[in-house]
Amino acid sequence: MADFQHREKLKKLEEAAVNNNVPAKANNIGIGCFLLGTIIFICFLLFLSISLYYNEIFIGSIITFMVALVFAFILFKLWTAPKLP
């Protein structure tokens, strides 16, 4: 026997994805996870940059630090954006 509850849930999910009717709570959770992941990635890049500097690989350290700054700037702009489309 088919389980029609799952079928109805999938229909609602498909409608929400097509019409962009995502609940605010789900949207906030998604943005929060993205921000947390990006912050962890930036911290890793900064750690890598410092490690390269201590091992006297100055060009790699500068490039890695610049990439971390670019990601930090992008994160700041996304965080302070008035409303994402």
PDB file of N, CA and C in Angstrom:
ATOM      1  N   MET A   1       0.847  -1.171   0.000  1.00  0.00           N
ATOM      2  CA  MET A   1       0.000   0.000   0.000  1.00  0.00           C
ATOM      3  C   MET A   1       0.899   1.243   0.000  1.00  0.00           C
ATOM      4  N   ALA A   2       0.553   2.201  -0.809  1.00  0.00           N
ATOM      5  CA  ALA A   2       1.358   3.418  -0.948  1.00  0.00           C
ATOM      6  C   ALA A   2       1.146   4.335   0.256  1.00  0.00           C
ATOM      7  N   ASP A   3       2.195   5.047   0.608  1.00  0.00           N
ATOM      8  CA  ASP A   3       2.124   5.994   1.709  1.00  0.00           C
ATOM      9  C   ASP A   3       1.894   7.382   1.114  1.00  0.00           C
ATOM     10  N   PHE A   4       0.646   7.850   1.181  1.00  0.00           N
ATOM     11  CA  PHE A   4       0.289   9.112   0.542  1.00  0.00           C
ATOM     12  C   PHE A   4       0.717  10.327   1.357  1.00  0.00           C
ATOM     13  N   GLN A   5       1.074  10.154   2.625  1.00  0.00           N
ATOM     14  CA  GLN A   5       1.539  11.289   3.425  1.00  0.00           C
ATOM     15  C   GLN A   5       2.871  11.798   2.883  1.00  0.00           C
ATOM     16  N   HIS A   6       3.769  10.907   2.536  1.00  0.00           N
ATOM     17  CA  HIS A   6       5.063  11.322   1.997  1.00  0.00           C
ATOM     18  C   HIS A   6       4.894  11.968   0.625  1.00  0.00           C
ATOM     19  N   ARG A   7       3.946  11.454  -0.129  1.00  0.00           N
ATOM     20  CA  ARG A   7       3.690  12.033  -1.455  1.00  0.00           C
ATOM     21  C   ARG A   7       3.188  13.462  -1.328  1.00  0.00           C
ATOM     22  N   GLU A   8       2.295  13.712  -0.388  1.00  0.00           N
ATOM     23  CA  GLU A   8       1.786  15.071  -0.170  1.00  0.00           C
ATOM     24  C   GLU A   8       2.893  15.995   0.342  1.00  0.00           C
ATOM     25  N   LYS A   9       3.763  15.482   1.212  1.00  0.00           N
ATOM     26  CA  LYS A   9       4.886  16.296   1.695  1.00  0.00           C
ATOM     27  C   LYS A   9       5.811  16.668   0.550  1.00  0.00           C
ATOM     28  N   LEU A  10       6.059  15.719  -0.356  1.00  0.00           N
ATOM     29  CA  LEU A  10       6.907  16.018  -1.504  1.00  0.00           C
ATOM     30  C   LEU A  10       6.258  17.042  -2.429  1.00  0.00           C
ATOM     31  N   LYS A  11       4.941  16.981  -2.588  1.00  0.00           N
ATOM     32  CA  LYS A  11       4.240  17.966  -3.409  1.00  0.00           C
ATOM     33  C   LYS A  11       4.357  19.359  -2.800  1.00  0.00           C
ATOM     34  N   LYS A  12       4.200  19.457  -1.475  1.00  0.00           N
ATOM     35  CA  LYS A  12       4.323  20.749  -0.799  1.00  0.00           C
ATOM     36  C   LYS A  12       5.746  21.291  -0.917  1.00  0.00           C
ATOM     37  N   LEU A  13       6.725  20.402  -0.795  1.00  0.00           N
ATOM     38  CA  LEU A  13       8.118  20.807  -0.918  1.00  0.00           C
ATOM     39  C   LEU A  13       8.417  21.299  -2.329  1.00  0.00           C
ATOM     40  N   GLU A  14       7.883  20.608  -3.324  1.00  0.00           N
ATOM     41  CA  GLU A  14       8.086  21.021  -4.709  1.00  0.00           C
ATOM     42  C   GLU A  14       7.435  22.369  -4.981  1.00  0.00           C
ATOM     43  N   GLU A  15       6.228  22.580  -4.471  1.00  0.00           N
ATOM     44  CA  GLU A  15       5.545  23.860  -4.645  1.00  0.00           C
ATOM     45  C   GLU A  15       6.310  24.996  -3.967  1.00  0.00           C
ATOM     46  N   ALA A  16       6.842  24.744  -2.783  1.00  0.00           N
ATOM     47  CA  ALA A  16       7.607  25.765  -2.072  1.00  0.00           C
ATOM     48  C   ALA A  16       8.879  26.112  -2.824  1.00  0.00           C
ATOM     49  N   ALA A  17       9.520  25.113  -3.425  1.00  0.00           N
ATOM     50  CA  ALA A  17      10.754  25.375  -4.165  1.00  0.00           C
ATOM     51  C   ALA A  17      10.481  26.135  -5.457  1.00  0.00           C
ATOM     52  N   VAL A  18       9.390  25.795  -6.122  1.00  0.00           N
ATOM     53  CA  VAL A  18       9.071  26.457  -7.391  1.00  0.00           C
ATOM     54  C   VAL A  18       8.607  27.894  -7.150  1.00  0.00           C
ATOM     55  N   ASN A  19       7.778  28.106  -6.165  1.00  0.00           N
ATOM     56  CA  ASN A  19       7.191  29.433  -5.920  1.00  0.00           C
ATOM     57  C   ASN A  19       8.000  30.274  -4.940  1.00  0.00           C
ATOM     58  N   ASN A  20       9.112  29.750  -4.439  1.00  0.00           N
ATOM     59  CA  ASN A  20       9.970  30.454  -3.467  1.00  0.00           C
ATOM     60  C   ASN A  20       9.178  30.810  -2.207  1.00  0.00           C
ATOM     61  N   ASN A  21       8.381  29.886  -1.716  1.00  0.00           N
ATOM     62  CA  ASN A  21       7.605  30.063  -0.490  1.00  0.00           C
ATOM     63  C   ASN A  21       8.266  29.324   0.663  1.00  0.00           C
ATOM     64  N   VAL A  22       9.515  29.667   0.926  1.00  0.00           N
ATOM     65  CA  VAL A  22      10.252  29.017   2.001  1.00  0.00           C
ATOM     66  C   VAL A  22       9.943  29.744   3.304  1.00  0.00           C
ATOM     67  N   PRO A  23       9.633  29.030   4.379  1.00  0.00           N
ATOM     68  CA  PRO A  23       9.360  29.696   5.653  1.00  0.00           C
ATOM     69  C   PRO A  23      10.572  30.493   6.137  1.00  0.00           C
ATOM     70  N   ALA A  24      10.302  31.551   6.884  1.00  0.00           N
ATOM     71  CA  ALA A  24      11.373  32.425   7.359  1.00  0.00           C
ATOM     72  C   ALA A  24      12.323  31.687   8.290  1.00  0.00           C
ATOM     73  N   LYS A  25      11.780  30.789   9.109  1.00  0.00           N
ATOM     74  CA  LYS A  25      12.622  30.042  10.045  1.00  0.00           C
ATOM     75  C   LYS A  25      13.611  29.157   9.287  1.00  0.00           C
ATOM     76  N   ALA A  26      13.154  28.483   8.244  1.00  0.00           N
ATOM     77  CA  ALA A  26      14.044  27.636   7.444  1.00  0.00           C
ATOM     78  C   ALA A  26      15.084  28.479   6.713  1.00  0.00           C
ATOM     79  N   ASN A  27      14.683  29.639   6.240  1.00  0.00           N
ATOM     80  CA  ASN A  27      15.606  30.535   5.560  1.00  0.00           C
ATOM     81  C   ASN A  27      16.686  31.016   6.525  1.00  0.00           C
ATOM     82  N   ASN A  28      16.308  31.381   7.742  1.00  0.00           N
ATOM     83  CA  ASN A  28      17.270  31.844   8.735  1.00  0.00           C
ATOM     84  C   ASN A  28      18.241  30.735   9.139  1.00  0.00           C
ATOM     85  N   ILE A  29      17.746  29.514   9.250  1.00  0.00           N
ATOM     86  CA  ILE A  29      18.618  28.390   9.586  1.00  0.00           C
ATOM     87  C   ILE A  29      19.622  28.152   8.462  1.00  0.00           C
ATOM     88  N   GLY A  30      19.176  28.226   7.235  1.00  0.00           N
ATOM     89  CA  GLY A  30      20.069  28.028   6.091  1.00  0.00           C
ATOM     90  C   GLY A  30      21.140  29.099   6.017  1.00  0.00           C
ATOM     91  N   ILE A  31      20.755  30.344   6.210  1.00  0.00           N
ATOM     92  CA  ILE A  31      21.722  31.437   6.179  1.00  0.00           C
ATOM     93  C   ILE A  31      22.689  31.323   7.355  1.00  0.00           C
ATOM     94  N   GLY A  32      22.186  30.922   8.515  1.00  0.00           N
ATOM     95  CA  GLY A  32      23.051  30.748   9.678  1.00  0.00           C
ATOM     96  C   GLY A  32      24.093  29.662   9.463  1.00  0.00           C
ATOM     97  N   CYS A  33      23.685  28.545   8.876  1.00  0.00           N
ATOM     98  CA  CYS A  33      24.645  27.467   8.581  1.00  0.00           C
ATOM     99  C   CYS A  33      25.673  27.928   7.556  1.00  0.00           C
ATOM    100  N   PHE A  34      25.234  28.676   6.554  1.00  0.00           N
ATOM    101  CA  PHE A  34      26.175  29.198   5.556  1.00  0.00           C
ATOM    102  C   PHE A  34      27.169  30.155   6.196  1.00  0.00           C
ATOM    103  N   LEU A  35      26.691  31.048   7.066  1.00  0.00           N
ATOM    104  CA  LEU A  35      27.586  31.989   7.734  1.00  0.00           C
ATOM    105  C   LEU A  35      28.582  31.262   8.631  1.00  0.00           C
ATOM    106  N   LEU A  36      28.126  30.282   9.373  1.00  0.00           N
ATOM    107  CA  LEU A  36      29.018  29.522  10.253  1.00  0.00           C
ATOM    108  C   LEU A  36      30.087  28.791   9.446  1.00  0.00           C
ATOM    109  N   GLY A  37      29.699  28.155   8.367  1.00  0.00           N
ATOM    110  CA  GLY A  37      30.659  27.463   7.516  1.00  0.00           C
ATOM    111  C   GLY A  37      31.676  28.410   6.902  1.00  0.00           C
ATOM    112  N   THR A  38      31.221  29.574   6.480  1.00  0.00           N
ATOM    113  CA  THR A  38      32.130  30.552   5.892  1.00  0.00           C
ATOM    114  C   THR A  38      33.089  31.101   6.935  1.00  0.00           C
ATOM    115  N   ILE A  39      32.617  31.332   8.145  1.00  0.00           N
ATOM    116  CA  ILE A  39      33.492  31.814   9.218  1.00  0.00           C
ATOM    117  C   ILE A  39      34.558  30.763   9.545  1.00  0.00           C
ATOM    118  N   ILE A  40      34.181  29.511   9.598  1.00  0.00           N
ATOM    119  CA  ILE A  40      35.150  28.439   9.857  1.00  0.00           C
ATOM    120  C   ILE A  40      36.182  28.378   8.728  1.00  0.00           C
ATOM    121  N   PHE A  41      35.734  28.545   7.488  1.00  0.00           N
ATOM    122  CA  PHE A  41      36.645  28.530   6.343  1.00  0.00           C
ATOM    123  C   PHE A  41      37.616  29.707   6.400  1.00  0.00           C
ATOM    124  N   ILE A  42      37.132  30.884   6.769  1.00  0.00           N
ATOM    125  CA  ILE A  42      38.006  32.052   6.892  1.00  0.00           C
ATOM    126  C   ILE A  42      39.030  31.842   8.001  1.00  0.00           C
ATOM    127  N   CYS A  43      38.613  31.270   9.111  1.00  0.00           N
ATOM    128  CA  CYS A  43      39.558  30.976  10.203  1.00  0.00           C
ATOM    129  C   CYS A  43      40.620  29.988   9.747  1.00  0.00           C
ATOM    130  N   PHE A  44      40.234  28.986   8.967  1.00  0.00           N
ATOM    131  CA  PHE A  44      41.206  28.036   8.427  1.00  0.00           C
ATOM    132  C   PHE A  44      42.205  28.742   7.514  1.00  0.00           C
ATOM    133  N   LEU A  45      41.717  29.644   6.654  1.00  0.00           N
ATOM    134  CA  LEU A  45      42.622  30.368   5.771  1.00  0.00           C
ATOM    135  C   LEU A  45      43.584  31.255   6.560  1.00  0.00           C
ATOM    136  N   LEU A  46      43.100  31.877   7.623  1.00  0.00           N
ATOM    137  CA  LEU A  46      43.985  32.697   8.450  1.00  0.00           C
ATOM    138  C   LEU A  46      45.026  31.833   9.150  1.00  0.00           C
ATOM    139  N   PHE A  47      44.628  30.686   9.650  1.00  0.00           N
ATOM    140  CA  PHE A  47      45.567  29.755  10.265  1.00  0.00           C
ATOM    141  C   PHE A  47      46.624  29.302   9.261  1.00  0.00           C
ATOM    142  N   LEU A  48      46.182  29.009   8.047  1.00  0.00           N
ATOM    143  CA  LEU A  48      47.113  28.599   6.993  1.00  0.00           C
ATOM    144  C   LEU A  48      48.074  29.728   6.646  1.00  0.00           C
ATOM    145  N   SER A  49      47.564  30.934   6.596  1.00  0.00           N
ATOM    146  CA  SER A  49      48.409  32.088   6.298  1.00  0.00           C
ATOM    147  C   SER A  49      49.478  32.291   7.370  1.00  0.00           C
ATOM    148  N   ILE A  50      49.096  32.176   8.625  1.00  0.00           N
ATOM    149  CA  ILE A  50      50.063  32.325   9.723  1.00  0.00           C
ATOM    150  C   ILE A  50      51.086  31.193   9.691  1.00  0.00           C
ATOM    151  N   SER A  51      50.640  29.983   9.398  1.00  0.00           N
ATOM    152  CA  SER A  51      51.559  28.849   9.316  1.00  0.00           C
ATOM    153  C   SER A  51      52.568  29.038   8.185  1.00  0.00           C
ATOM    154  N   LEU A  52      52.101  29.516   7.058  1.00  0.00           N
ATOM    155  CA  LEU A  52      53.018  29.772   5.947  1.00  0.00           C
ATOM    156  C   LEU A  52      54.012  30.874   6.298  1.00  0.00           C
ATOM    157  N   TYR A  53      53.562  31.872   7.017  1.00  0.00           N
ATOM    158  CA  TYR A  53      54.458  32.955   7.419  1.00  0.00           C
ATOM    159  C   TYR A  53      55.543  32.453   8.366  1.00  0.00           C
ATOM    160  N   TYR A  54      55.185  31.612   9.318  1.00  0.00           N
ATOM    161  CA  TYR A  54      56.169  31.060  10.250  1.00  0.00           C
ATOM    162  C   TYR A  54      57.180  30.157   9.545  1.00  0.00           C
ATOM    163  N   ASN A  55      56.766  29.513   8.466  1.00  0.00           N
ATOM    164  CA  ASN A  55      57.678  28.654   7.701  1.00  0.00           C
ATOM    165  C   ASN A  55      58.396  29.426   6.598  1.00  0.00           C
ATOM    166  N   GLU A  56      58.336  30.739   6.658  1.00  0.00           N
ATOM    167  CA  GLU A  56      59.027  31.650   5.751  1.00  0.00           C
ATOM    168  C   GLU A  56      58.624  31.468   4.291  1.00  0.00           C
ATOM    169  N   ILE A  57      57.346  31.191   4.062  1.00  0.00           N
ATOM    170  CA  ILE A  57      56.795  31.152   2.708  1.00  0.00           C
ATOM    171  C   ILE A  57      55.922  32.401   2.590  1.00  0.00           C
ATOM    172  N   PHE A  58      56.592  33.530   2.337  1.00  0.00           N
ATOM    173  CA  PHE A  58      55.940  34.824   2.456  1.00  0.00           C
ATOM    174  C   PHE A  58      54.933  35.090   1.342  1.00  0.00           C
ATOM    175  N   ILE A  59      55.229  34.708   0.121  1.00  0.00           N
ATOM    176  CA  ILE A  59      54.311  34.973  -0.994  1.00  0.00           C
ATOM    177  C   ILE A  59      53.020  34.178  -0.817  1.00  0.00           C
ATOM    178  N   GLY A  60      53.144  32.902  -0.454  1.00  0.00           N
ATOM    179  CA  GLY A  60      51.962  32.078  -0.204  1.00  0.00           C
ATOM    180  C   GLY A  60      51.150  32.598   0.971  1.00  0.00           C
ATOM    181  N   SER A  61      51.862  33.102   1.983  1.00  0.00           N
ATOM    182  CA  SER A  61      51.183  33.653   3.146  1.00  0.00           C
ATOM    183  C   SER A  61      50.387  34.897   2.774  1.00  0.00           C
ATOM    184  N   ILE A  62      50.983  35.763   1.977  1.00  0.00           N
ATOM    185  CA  ILE A  62      50.296  36.991   1.567  1.00  0.00           C
ATOM    186  C   ILE A  62      49.090  36.673   0.697  1.00  0.00           C
ATOM    187  N   ILE A  63      49.251  35.754  -0.239  1.00  0.00           N
ATOM    188  CA  ILE A  63      48.131  35.386  -1.117  1.00  0.00           C
ATOM    189  C   ILE A  63      46.990  34.774  -0.309  1.00  0.00           C
ATOM    190  N   THR A  64      47.313  33.870   0.605  1.00  0.00           N
ATOM    191  CA  THR A  64      46.280  33.237   1.440  1.00  0.00           C
ATOM    192  C   THR A  64      45.589  34.263   2.317  1.00  0.00           C
ATOM    193  N   PHE A  65      46.351  35.208   2.867  1.00  0.00           N
ATOM    194  CA  PHE A  65      45.757  36.257   3.693  1.00  0.00           C
ATOM    195  C   PHE A  65      44.825  37.144   2.877  1.00  0.00           C
ATOM    196  N   MET A  66      45.224  37.464   1.635  1.00  0.00           N
ATOM    197  CA  MET A  66      44.370  38.280   0.774  1.00  0.00           C
ATOM    198  C   MET A  66      43.069  37.552   0.421  1.00  0.00           C
ATOM    199  N   VAL A  67      43.158  36.251   0.173  1.00  0.00           N
ATOM    200  CA  VAL A  67      41.949  35.463  -0.118  1.00  0.00           C
ATOM    201  C   VAL A  67      41.030  35.449   1.103  1.00  0.00           C
ATOM    202  N   ALA A  68      41.606  35.317   2.298  1.00  0.00           N
ATOM    203  CA  ALA A  68      40.807  35.349   3.527  1.00  0.00           C
ATOM    204  C   ALA A  68      40.132  36.702   3.695  1.00  0.00           C
ATOM    205  N   LEU A  69      40.844  37.776   3.363  1.00  0.00           N
ATOM    206  CA  LEU A  69      40.237  39.117   3.451  1.00  0.00           C
ATOM    207  C   LEU A  69      39.094  39.281   2.451  1.00  0.00           C
ATOM    208  N   VAL A  70      39.252  38.735   1.258  1.00  0.00           N
ATOM    209  CA  VAL A  70      38.180  38.824   0.253  1.00  0.00           C
ATOM    210  C   VAL A  70      36.944  38.077   0.741  1.00  0.00           C
ATOM    211  N   PHE A  71      37.136  36.875   1.272  1.00  0.00           N
ATOM    212  CA  PHE A  71      35.999  36.110   1.798  1.00  0.00           C
ATOM    213  C   PHE A  71      35.363  36.819   2.989  1.00  0.00           C
ATOM    214  N   ALA A  72      36.168  37.440   3.832  1.00  0.00           N
ATOM    215  CA  ALA A  72      35.630  38.171   4.978  1.00  0.00           C
ATOM    216  C   ALA A  72      34.816  39.374   4.513  1.00  0.00           C
ATOM    217  N   PHE A  73      35.283  40.063   3.474  1.00  0.00           N
ATOM    218  CA  PHE A  73      34.545  41.202   2.934  1.00  0.00           C
ATOM    219  C   PHE A  73      33.215  40.753   2.331  1.00  0.00           C
ATOM    220  N   ILE A  74      33.251  39.659   1.583  1.00  0.00           N
ATOM    221  CA  ILE A  74      32.009  39.131   0.995  1.00  0.00           C
ATOM    222  C   ILE A  74      31.030  38.720   2.094  1.00  0.00           C
ATOM    223  N   LEU A  75      31.538  38.066   3.124  1.00  0.00           N
ATOM    224  CA  LEU A  75      30.687  37.653   4.240  1.00  0.00           C
ATOM    225  C   LEU A  75      30.078  38.864   4.933  1.00  0.00           C
ATOM    226  N   PHE A  76      30.880  39.909   5.132  1.00  0.00           N
ATOM    227  CA  PHE A  76      30.376  41.130   5.768  1.00  0.00           C
ATOM    228  C   PHE A  76      29.275  41.768   4.927  1.00  0.00           C
ATOM    229  N   LYS A  77      29.473  41.813   3.618  1.00  0.00           N
ATOM    230  CA  LYS A  77      28.458  42.402   2.737  1.00  0.00           C
ATOM    231  C   LYS A  77      27.168  41.572   2.734  1.00  0.00           C
ATOM    232  N   LEU A  78      27.289  40.243   2.759  1.00  0.00           N
ATOM    233  CA  LEU A  78      26.093  39.407   2.822  1.00  0.00           C
ATOM    234  C   LEU A  78      25.368  39.555   4.151  1.00  0.00           C
ATOM    235  N   TRP A  79      26.138  39.674   5.222  1.00  0.00           N
ATOM    236  CA  TRP A  79      25.560  39.777   6.549  1.00  0.00           C
ATOM    237  C   TRP A  79      24.815  41.095   6.748  1.00  0.00           C
ATOM    238  N   THR A  80      25.337  42.174   6.162  1.00  0.00           N
ATOM    239  CA  THR A  80      24.724  43.491   6.333  1.00  0.00           C
ATOM    240  C   THR A  80      23.769  43.853   5.208  1.00  0.00           C
ATOM    241  N   ALA A  81      23.513  42.943   4.297  1.00  0.00           N
ATOM    242  CA  ALA A  81      22.586  43.218   3.194  1.00  0.00           C
ATOM    243  C   ALA A  81      21.183  43.409   3.755  1.00  0.00           C
ATOM    244  N   PRO A  82      20.427  44.376   3.232  1.00  0.00           N
ATOM    245  CA  PRO A  82      19.089  44.622   3.768  1.00  0.00           C
ATOM    246  C   PRO A  82      18.133  43.445   3.547  1.00  0.00           C
ATOM    247  N   LYS A  83      18.123  42.861   2.370  1.00  0.00           N
ATOM    248  CA  LYS A  83      17.278  41.699   2.107  1.00  0.00           C
ATOM    249  C   LYS A  83      17.855  40.951   0.928  1.00  0.00           C
ATOM    250  N   LEU A  84      18.046  39.657   1.107  1.00  0.00           N
ATOM    251  CA  LEU A  84      18.550  38.841   0.013  1.00  0.00           C
ATOM    252  C   LEU A  84      17.402  38.454  -0.905  1.00  0.00           C
ATOM    253  N   PRO A  85      17.663  38.408  -2.217  1.00  0.00           N
ATOM    254  CA  PRO A  85      16.564  38.080  -3.144  1.00  0.00           C
ATOM    255  C   PRO A  85      16.143  36.623  -3.034  1.00  0.00           C
TER     256      PRO A  85
END
